[in-house]
Coordinates of C-alpha atoms in Angstrom, one line a residue:
M1 CA -5.0 26.5 -3.4
Y2 CA -2.1 28.1 -5.4
H3 CA -0.9 31.6 -4.7
C4 CA 0.2 33.8 -7.6
E5 CA 2.4 36.9 -7.3
I6 CA 2.4 39.2 -10.3
C7 CA 5.0 41.9 -10.9
F8 CA 3.5 44.5 -13.2
Y9 CA 5.9 46.8 -15.1
M10 CA 4.3 49.7 -16.9
I11 CA 6.3 51.8 -19.4
T12 CA 4.4 55.1 -19.9
E13 CA 4.5 58.8 -19.6
Q14 CA 0.9 58.9 -18.3
N15 CA 0.6 58.5 -14.6
E16 CA -3.1 58.3 -14.8
L17 CA -2.9 54.9 -16.6
F18 CA -0.5 53.6 -14.0
E19 CA -2.9 54.7 -11.2
I20 CA -5.8 52.9 -12.8
L21 CA -3.6 49.8 -13.0
K22 CA -2.8 49.9 -9.3
Q23 CA -6.4 50.5 -8.4
M24 CA -7.6 47.3 -10.1
P25 CA -9.1 44.8 -7.6
Q26 CA -7.0 41.6 -7.1
F27 CA -8.5 38.2 -7.5
L28 CA -8.4 35.7 -4.6
R29 CA -5.0 34.1 -4.2
F30 CA -3.3 36.8 -6.3
S31 CA -1.0 39.5 -5.1
H32 CA 0.4 42.4 -7.2
E33 CA 3.6 44.4 -7.3
Y34 CA 3.9 47.5 -9.5
Q35 CA 6.9 49.1 -11.2
K36 CA 6.9 52.0 -13.6
S37 CA 9.4 53.9 -15.8
V38 CA 9.1 56.4 -18.7
R39 CA 11.5 54.4 -20.9
A40 CA 12.1 50.7 -21.1
E41 CA 14.7 49.5 -18.6
A42 CA 16.5 46.2 -18.9
E43 CA 16.5 45.3 -15.2
L44 CA 12.8 46.1 -14.6
T45 CA 11.9 44.3 -17.9
G46 CA 13.7 41.1 -16.7
R47 CA 11.9 41.1 -13.3
A48 CA 8.4 41.6 -14.6
D49 CA 5.7 39.0 -15.1
V50 CA 3.5 41.4 -17.1
I51 CA 4.8 44.3 -19.1
L52 CA 2.4 47.1 -20.3
A53 CA 4.4 49.2 -22.7
D54 CA 3.0 52.4 -24.1
I55 CA 5.2 52.9 -27.2
R56 CA 3.4 55.8 -28.8
Q57 CA 6.3 58.2 -28.2
T58 CA 9.0 55.7 -29.2
D59 CA 10.4 53.8 -32.2
A60 CA 7.9 50.8 -32.1
V61 CA 10.2 48.3 -33.7
E62 CA 13.2 49.2 -31.7
T63 CA 11.3 49.2 -28.4
I64 CA 9.6 45.9 -29.0
A65 CA 13.0 44.3 -29.9
F66 CA 14.5 45.6 -26.7
L67 CA 11.6 44.3 -24.6
L68 CA 11.6 40.9 -26.3
S69 CA 15.3 40.5 -25.8
H70 CA 15.3 41.3 -22.1
K71 CA 12.0 39.9 -20.8
R72 CA 11.7 36.4 -19.3
K73 CA 10.3 33.8 -21.7
E74 CA 7.1 33.3 -19.7
A75 CA 6.5 37.0 -19.1
E76 CA 3.5 38.6 -20.9
L77 CA 3.9 41.7 -23.1
I78 CA 1.0 44.0 -23.7
V79 CA 1.7 46.8 -26.1
L80 CA -0.2 50.1 -26.1
A81 CA 0.2 51.5 -29.6
N82 CA -1.5 53.9 -32.1
Q83 CA -3.1 52.6 -35.2
E84 CA -0.1 53.0 -37.4
Q85 CA 2.2 51.2 -34.9
T86 CA -0.4 48.4 -34.5
A87 CA -0.5 47.9 -38.3
L88 CA 3.3 47.7 -38.4
L89 CA 3.7 45.4 -35.4
T90 CA 1.2 42.9 -36.6
T91 CA 3.2 42.3 -39.8
K92 CA 6.5 41.5 -38.0
D93 CA 7.8 37.9 -37.6
D94 CA 8.0 38.3 -33.8
A95 CA 4.4 39.4 -33.5
E96 CA 3.4 36.1 -31.9
E97 CA 5.7 36.9 -29.0
I98 CA 3.5 39.8 -28.1
T99 CA 0.6 38.8 -25.8
D100 CA -1.8 41.6 -27.0
I101 CA -1.8 45.0 -28.6
W102 CA -4.2 47.6 -27.3
T103 CA -4.8 50.5 -29.7
V104 CA -4.7 53.8 -27.9
P105 CA -6.0 56.3 -27.0
L106 CA -8.4 54.4 -24.6
T107 CA -10.9 55.9 -22.3
E108 CA -10.6 55.1 -18.6
S109 CA -13.5 52.6 -18.8
E110 CA -12.0 50.9 -21.9
F111 CA -8.6 50.6 -20.1
R112 CA -10.3 49.1 -17.1
F113 CA -12.3 46.7 -19.2
R114 CA -9.2 45.4 -21.0
L115 CA -7.3 45.0 -17.7
T116 CA -10.2 43.0 -16.2
R117 CA -10.5 40.8 -19.3
W118 CA -6.7 40.2 -19.2
Q119 CA -6.9 39.3 -15.4
K120 CA -9.7 36.8 -16.1
A121 CA -7.7 35.1 -18.9
Y122 CA -4.5 35.1 -16.7
K123 CA -6.4 33.6 -13.8
M124 CA -7.9 31.0 -16.1
S125 CA -4.4 30.0 -17.2
K126 CA -3.3 29.5 -13.6
D127 CA -6.5 27.6 -12.8
F128 CA -5.7 25.3 -15.8
W129 CA -2.2 24.9 -14.5
Q130 CA -3.5 23.9 -11.1
T131 CA -6.0 21.4 -12.6
Q132 CA -3.2 19.9 -14.7
T133 CA -1.0 19.6 -11.7
Y134 CA -3.8 17.9 -9.7
L135 CA -4.3 15.4 -12.5
D136 CA -0.6 14.7 -13.1
T137 CA 0.2 14.3 -9.4
T138 CA -2.8 12.0 -8.9
I139 CA -2.3 9.7 -11.8
N140 CA 1.5 9.5 -11.2
C141 CA 1.2 8.5 -7.6
V142 CA -1.0 5.6 -8.5
P143 CA 0.8 2.3 -9.1
H144 CA -1.7 1.2 -11.8
L145 CA -1.4 1.9 -15.5
I146 CA -3.5 4.9 -16.6
W147 CA -3.9 6.2 -20.2
Y148 CA -6.0 8.4 -22.4
K149 CA -6.5 7.5 -26.1
D150 CA -8.1 9.0 -29.1
K151 CA -10.6 7.2 -31.3
E152 CA -7.9 5.6 -33.4
G153 CA -6.1 4.2 -30.4
A154 CA -3.2 6.7 -30.2
H155 CA -2.1 7.3 -26.6
M156 CA -2.5 11.0 -25.8
K157 CA -1.5 10.9 -22.2
V158 CA -0.2 8.2 -19.8
N159 CA 1.1 8.1 -16.2
E160 CA 4.6 7.1 -15.0
A161 CA 3.5 3.6 -14.1
F162 CA 2.5 3.1 -17.7
C163 CA 5.9 4.4 -18.9
N164 CA 7.7 2.0 -16.5
A165 CA 5.6 -0.9 -17.7
V166 CA 6.5 -0.4 -21.4
N167 CA 10.0 1.0 -20.7
K168 CA 9.4 4.1 -22.7
T169 CA 9.2 7.8 -21.9
M170 CA 6.0 9.9 -22.0
K171 CA 7.5 11.7 -25.0
Q172 CA 8.1 8.5 -26.9
I173 CA 4.5 7.2 -26.1
E174 CA 2.6 10.4 -26.9
G175 CA 0.6 10.0 -30.1
R176 CA 1.8 6.5 -30.7
G177 CA -0.3 3.4 -31.3
H178 CA -0.6 -0.1 -29.8
Y179 CA 2.1 -2.0 -31.8
Y180 CA 4.9 0.4 -31.0
I181 CA 4.1 1.0 -27.3
W182 CA 3.8 -2.7 -26.4
D183 CA 6.5 -3.9 -28.9
I184 CA 4.0 -6.4 -30.4
D185 CA 4.4 -7.6 -33.9
P186 CA 1.1 -7.2 -36.0
D187 CA 1.0 -10.9 -36.7
E188 CA 1.4 -11.7 -33.0
Y189 CA -1.3 -9.1 -32.2
A190 CA -3.7 -10.7 -34.7
K191 CA -3.6 -13.9 -32.7
G192 CA -5.7 -12.1 -30.0
E193 CA -3.5 -13.3 -27.2
F194 CA -2.6 -9.9 -25.9
I195 CA -4.3 -6.5 -25.2
C196 CA -6.3 -5.4 -28.2
M197 CA -8.4 -2.5 -29.4
E198 CA -11.6 -4.6 -29.5
S199 CA -12.4 -3.6 -25.9
E200 CA -11.8 0.1 -26.7
Y201 CA -14.3 -0.1 -29.6
E202 CA -16.8 -1.8 -27.3
V203 CA -16.5 1.0 -24.7
M204 CA -16.9 3.7 -27.4
E205 CA -19.9 1.9 -28.9
K206 CA -21.7 1.4 -25.5
G207 CA -20.8 4.9 -24.3
E208 CA -20.2 3.6 -20.7
T209 CA -17.5 2.2 -18.4
C210 CA -16.7 -1.4 -19.0
I211 CA -14.5 -3.9 -17.1
F212 CA -12.2 -6.4 -18.9
D213 CA -9.8 -9.2 -18.1
E214 CA -6.9 -8.7 -20.5
T215 CA -3.4 -10.1 -21.1
V216 CA -0.4 -8.1 -22.0
K217 CA 3.2 -9.1 -22.9
I218 CA 5.7 -6.9 -21.1
G219 CA 9.2 -7.8 -22.1
D220 CA 9.5 -11.6 -21.7
S221 CA 6.7 -11.9 -19.2
V222 CA 2.9 -12.1 -19.7
R223 CA 0.9 -10.1 -17.3
E224 CA -2.8 -10.5 -16.3
L225 CA -4.7 -7.1 -16.1
K226 CA -8.0 -6.1 -14.8
T227 CA -8.9 -3.0 -16.9
Y228 CA -11.5 -0.3 -16.4
K229 CA -12.2 1.7 -19.5
A230 CA -14.5 4.7 -19.9
P231 CA -15.5 6.8 -23.0
L232 CA -14.2 10.3 -23.4
F233 CA -16.9 12.7 -24.7
D234 CA -16.2 15.6 -27.0
L235 CA -17.8 19.1 -26.7
D236 CA -20.7 18.1 -28.9
G237 CA -21.4 14.9 -26.9
S238 CA -19.8 12.5 -29.3
V239 CA -17.2 10.0 -28.2
M240 CA -13.7 11.2 -28.9
G241 CA -11.7 8.4 -27.2
T242 CA -11.3 6.4 -24.1
A243 CA -9.7 6.6 -20.6
G244 CA -8.4 3.5 -19.0
V245 CA -7.0 2.1 -15.8
A246 CA -5.2 -1.3 -15.7
I247 CA -4.5 -3.1 -12.4
D248 CA -1.9 -5.8 -12.6
V249 CA -3.5 -8.9 -11.0
T250 CA -0.9 -11.4 -12.1
Q251 CA 0.4 -12.0 -8.6
E252 CA -3.1 -12.1 -7.2
R253 CA -4.1 -14.7 -9.8
L254 CA -1.0 -16.8 -8.9
Y255 CA -1.9 -16.5 -5.2
E256 CA -5.5 -17.5 -6.0
Q257 CA -4.4 -20.5 -8.0
M258 CA -1.9 -21.5 -5.3
M259 CA -4.6 -21.2 -2.6
I260 CA -7.0 -23.4 -4.7
R261 CA -4.2 -25.9 -5.4
N262 CA -3.3 -26.0 -1.7
A263 CA -6.9 -26.5 -0.7
N264 CA -7.4 -29.3 -3.2
T265 CA -4.1 -31.2 -3.0
D266 CA -2.2 -33.2 -0.5
F267 CA 0.9 -31.3 0.6
L268 CA 3.2 -34.3 0.8
T269 CA 2.4 -36.1 -2.4
G270 CA 0.9 -33.4 -4.6
L271 CA -2.1 -35.6 -5.3
Y272 CA -5.7 -34.5 -5.0
N273 CA -7.1 -34.7 -1.5
R274 CA -10.3 -36.0 0.0
R275 CA -11.9 -32.6 -0.2
Y276 CA -11.3 -32.3 -3.9
V277 CA -12.7 -35.8 -4.6
Y278 CA -16.0 -35.1 -2.7
E279 CA -16.5 -31.6 -4.1
F280 CA -15.5 -32.0 -7.7
I281 CA -16.3 -35.7 -8.5
D282 CA -19.8 -34.6 -9.7
Q283 CA -18.1 -32.6 -12.5
L284 CA -17.1 -35.8 -14.3
K285 CA -19.2 -35.8 -17.5
N286 CA -18.9 -39.5 -18.0
D287 CA -21.5 -41.5 -15.9
Y288 CA -19.4 -44.7 -16.3
I289 CA -16.6 -44.7 -13.8
S290 CA -14.3 -47.2 -12.2
V291 CA -13.2 -46.6 -8.6
Y292 CA -10.0 -48.2 -7.2
C293 CA -9.3 -48.0 -3.4
I294 CA -5.6 -48.7 -2.5
D295 CA -4.2 -49.3 1.0
L296 CA -0.5 -50.1 1.9
D297 CA 0.0 -53.3 3.9
H298 CA 2.6 -53.2 6.7
F299 CA 3.1 -49.4 6.2
K300 CA 2.9 -48.8 10.0
S301 CA 6.0 -51.0 10.5
V302 CA 8.0 -48.7 8.3
N303 CA 7.1 -45.7 10.5
D304 CA 7.8 -47.7 13.7
I305 CA 11.2 -49.0 12.6
Y306 CA 12.6 -46.3 10.4
G307 CA 10.6 -43.2 11.4
H308 CA 7.9 -41.1 9.8
H309 CA 10.4 -39.5 7.4
E310 CA 11.0 -42.9 5.8
G311 CA 7.2 -43.5 5.8
D312 CA 6.7 -40.2 3.9
K313 CA 9.1 -41.4 1.3
A314 CA 7.0 -44.5 0.8
L315 CA 3.9 -42.4 0.4
V316 CA 5.6 -40.2 -2.2
L317 CA 6.8 -43.3 -4.1
T318 CA 3.2 -44.6 -4.1
A319 CA 1.9 -41.3 -5.6
K320 CA 4.7 -41.2 -8.2
T321 CA 4.0 -44.8 -9.3
L322 CA 0.3 -44.2 -9.6
Q323 CA 0.8 -41.1 -11.7
E324 CA 3.2 -42.9 -14.0
C325 CA 1.0 -45.8 -14.8
L326 CA -2.4 -44.0 -14.7
S327 CA -1.5 -40.5 -15.9
E328 CA -4.9 -39.7 -17.3
S329 CA -6.8 -40.7 -14.2
L330 CA -8.1 -38.9 -11.1
I331 CA -5.6 -39.9 -8.4
A332 CA -6.0 -38.8 -4.8
R333 CA -4.6 -39.5 -1.3
M334 CA -7.6 -39.9 0.9
G335 CA -5.6 -39.9 4.1
G336 CA -2.8 -41.8 5.8
D337 CA -1.8 -44.6 3.5
E338 CA -5.1 -44.8 1.6
F339 CA -5.2 -43.8 -2.1
L340 CA -8.0 -43.5 -4.7
V341 CA -8.0 -43.8 -8.5
V342 CA -11.0 -43.0 -10.6
L343 CA -11.2 -43.9 -14.3
T344 CA -13.9 -42.7 -16.6
G345 CA -15.4 -44.7 -19.5
V346 CA -17.0 -48.0 -20.2
Y347 CA -14.8 -51.0 -19.2
T348 CA -15.5 -54.7 -19.1
E349 CA -14.9 -56.7 -16.0
D350 CA -11.8 -58.2 -17.4
E351 CA -10.4 -54.8 -18.2
V352 CA -11.1 -53.6 -14.7
E353 CA -9.5 -56.6 -13.1
K354 CA -6.5 -56.2 -15.4
T355 CA -6.1 -52.6 -14.3
K356 CA -6.4 -53.6 -10.7
K357 CA -3.7 -56.2 -11.1
M358 CA -1.5 -53.8 -12.9
I359 CA -1.8 -51.3 -10.0
K360 CA -0.9 -53.9 -7.4
D361 CA 2.0 -55.4 -9.3
Q362 CA 3.5 -52.0 -10.2
L363 CA 3.4 -50.8 -6.6
D364 CA 4.7 -54.1 -5.2
R365 CA 7.5 -54.0 -7.7
E366 CA 8.6 -50.5 -6.7
F367 CA 8.5 -51.2 -3.0
A368 CA 10.6 -54.3 -3.5
K369 CA 13.4 -52.1 -4.9
H370 CA 13.9 -50.3 -1.6
E371 CA 15.5 -52.0 1.3
N372 CA 13.2 -50.3 3.9
F373 CA 10.0 -50.9 1.9
K374 CA 10.3 -54.6 1.1
K375 CA 7.6 -55.5 3.6
I376 CA 5.1 -53.1 2.0
T377 CA 2.5 -54.5 -0.4
A378 CA -0.6 -53.0 -1.9
S379 CA -4.2 -54.0 -1.3
V380 CA -6.5 -52.9 -4.1
G381 CA -10.3 -53.0 -4.2
V382 CA -12.4 -52.0 -7.2
A383 CA -15.9 -51.3 -8.2
Y384 CA -17.1 -50.1 -11.6
S385 CA -20.3 -48.8 -13.1
R386 CA -22.2 -51.4 -15.1
T387 CA -25.3 -49.4 -15.9
G388 CA -24.0 -45.8 -15.7
T389 CA -26.5 -45.1 -12.9
E390 CA -24.4 -45.9 -9.8
T391 CA -23.2 -42.9 -7.9
F392 CA -19.6 -42.3 -7.0
H393 CA -20.3 -42.8 -3.3
Q394 CA -21.9 -46.2 -4.0
L395 CA -18.9 -47.3 -6.0
F396 CA -16.4 -45.9 -3.5
H397 CA -18.1 -47.8 -0.7
R398 CA -18.1 -51.1 -2.6
A399 CA -14.4 -50.6 -3.7
D400 CA -13.4 -49.8 -0.1
E401 CA -15.1 -53.0 1.1
M402 CA -13.3 -55.1 -1.6
M403 CA -10.0 -53.5 -0.6
Y404 CA -10.4 -54.5 3.1
R405 CA -11.4 -58.0 2.1
E406 CA -8.3 -58.4 0.0
K407 CA -6.2 -57.0 2.9
E408 CA -7.7 -59.6 5.3
S409 CA -7.2 -62.4 2.9
S410 CA -3.5 -61.5 2.4
R411 CA -3.0 -61.7 6.1

């Protein structure tokens, strides 16, 4: 995909070498420009991408110093030197700045061979640059956290989303471990409440991609992550580290919890609704339960006289009162002005009746405190398990009947 333009600058007195250079075939996506001079020139040196300098007829040290001082930093310098010059240049401190030294004389085939080998290496470096660009662009456009770690857990590469999450730069993160990056105290880490290396070890041991639900503390907030981790394999096939992607699902989990809560609770009172009661009552581990059915007498008159807004206040007051006096119980609004309380455990008849009376007295007392609710009273029916074999539905039916009997008797 990339296109690479190469400006060759050859310094030589031999035109035949320059002609060989110009005749070399160009690789796909490469285009060449050629410049030549007998002696090194500053302007041409500064423009060149590749400099081939035949220094046999010059002062080697002086010529190399000139070229190194005038060439661009990324430009490559290939020196054609005799054996004595080669031995001299390889001992200099600036030898590392020279790309390669070709000892001359060279036959035409040897010169072509070296040029072709250089072309392949140069193309490989550009292919590597393209691959690196592909990788960086891809991982940095992804909003999820991406990282690469060595076997000891040091972060070798991360994306921008990762940097933003931990509020650190890539330079600060590179080569650093878990505690520093996530600002976690070792003692806090030991509690196992946040992201840990155990999952990394599991991935490296299994040698396959694994999925985890993990928790991480970012600043003052705790985030829920769905992480995908895969092993990185070395040249010999052994595991040398891991690669990971973390998707922040905190908001999704909150939405999920909210949807479940909305589906199972009454919007007005916040109590459980009929759906929750029927779907989850079987999860009660205790077979001994007591079921209380509660209905508000004269509730309709509040709606008729003062409006539904005032009636809603009465329902909210009922829910609040039940939660205060029976906080450990399952409390639900079954619909309209009908409420349900379920207690687990073995109770005597006296205890059940005492609780029934407490519910009625507490509700009647609260209603009496409000001018618009003084006519409201509570009818309560109860049924409890004597053998531990009665089903909830059987007990609910009996309690409902008892509640209506009480309602009729109060009239």
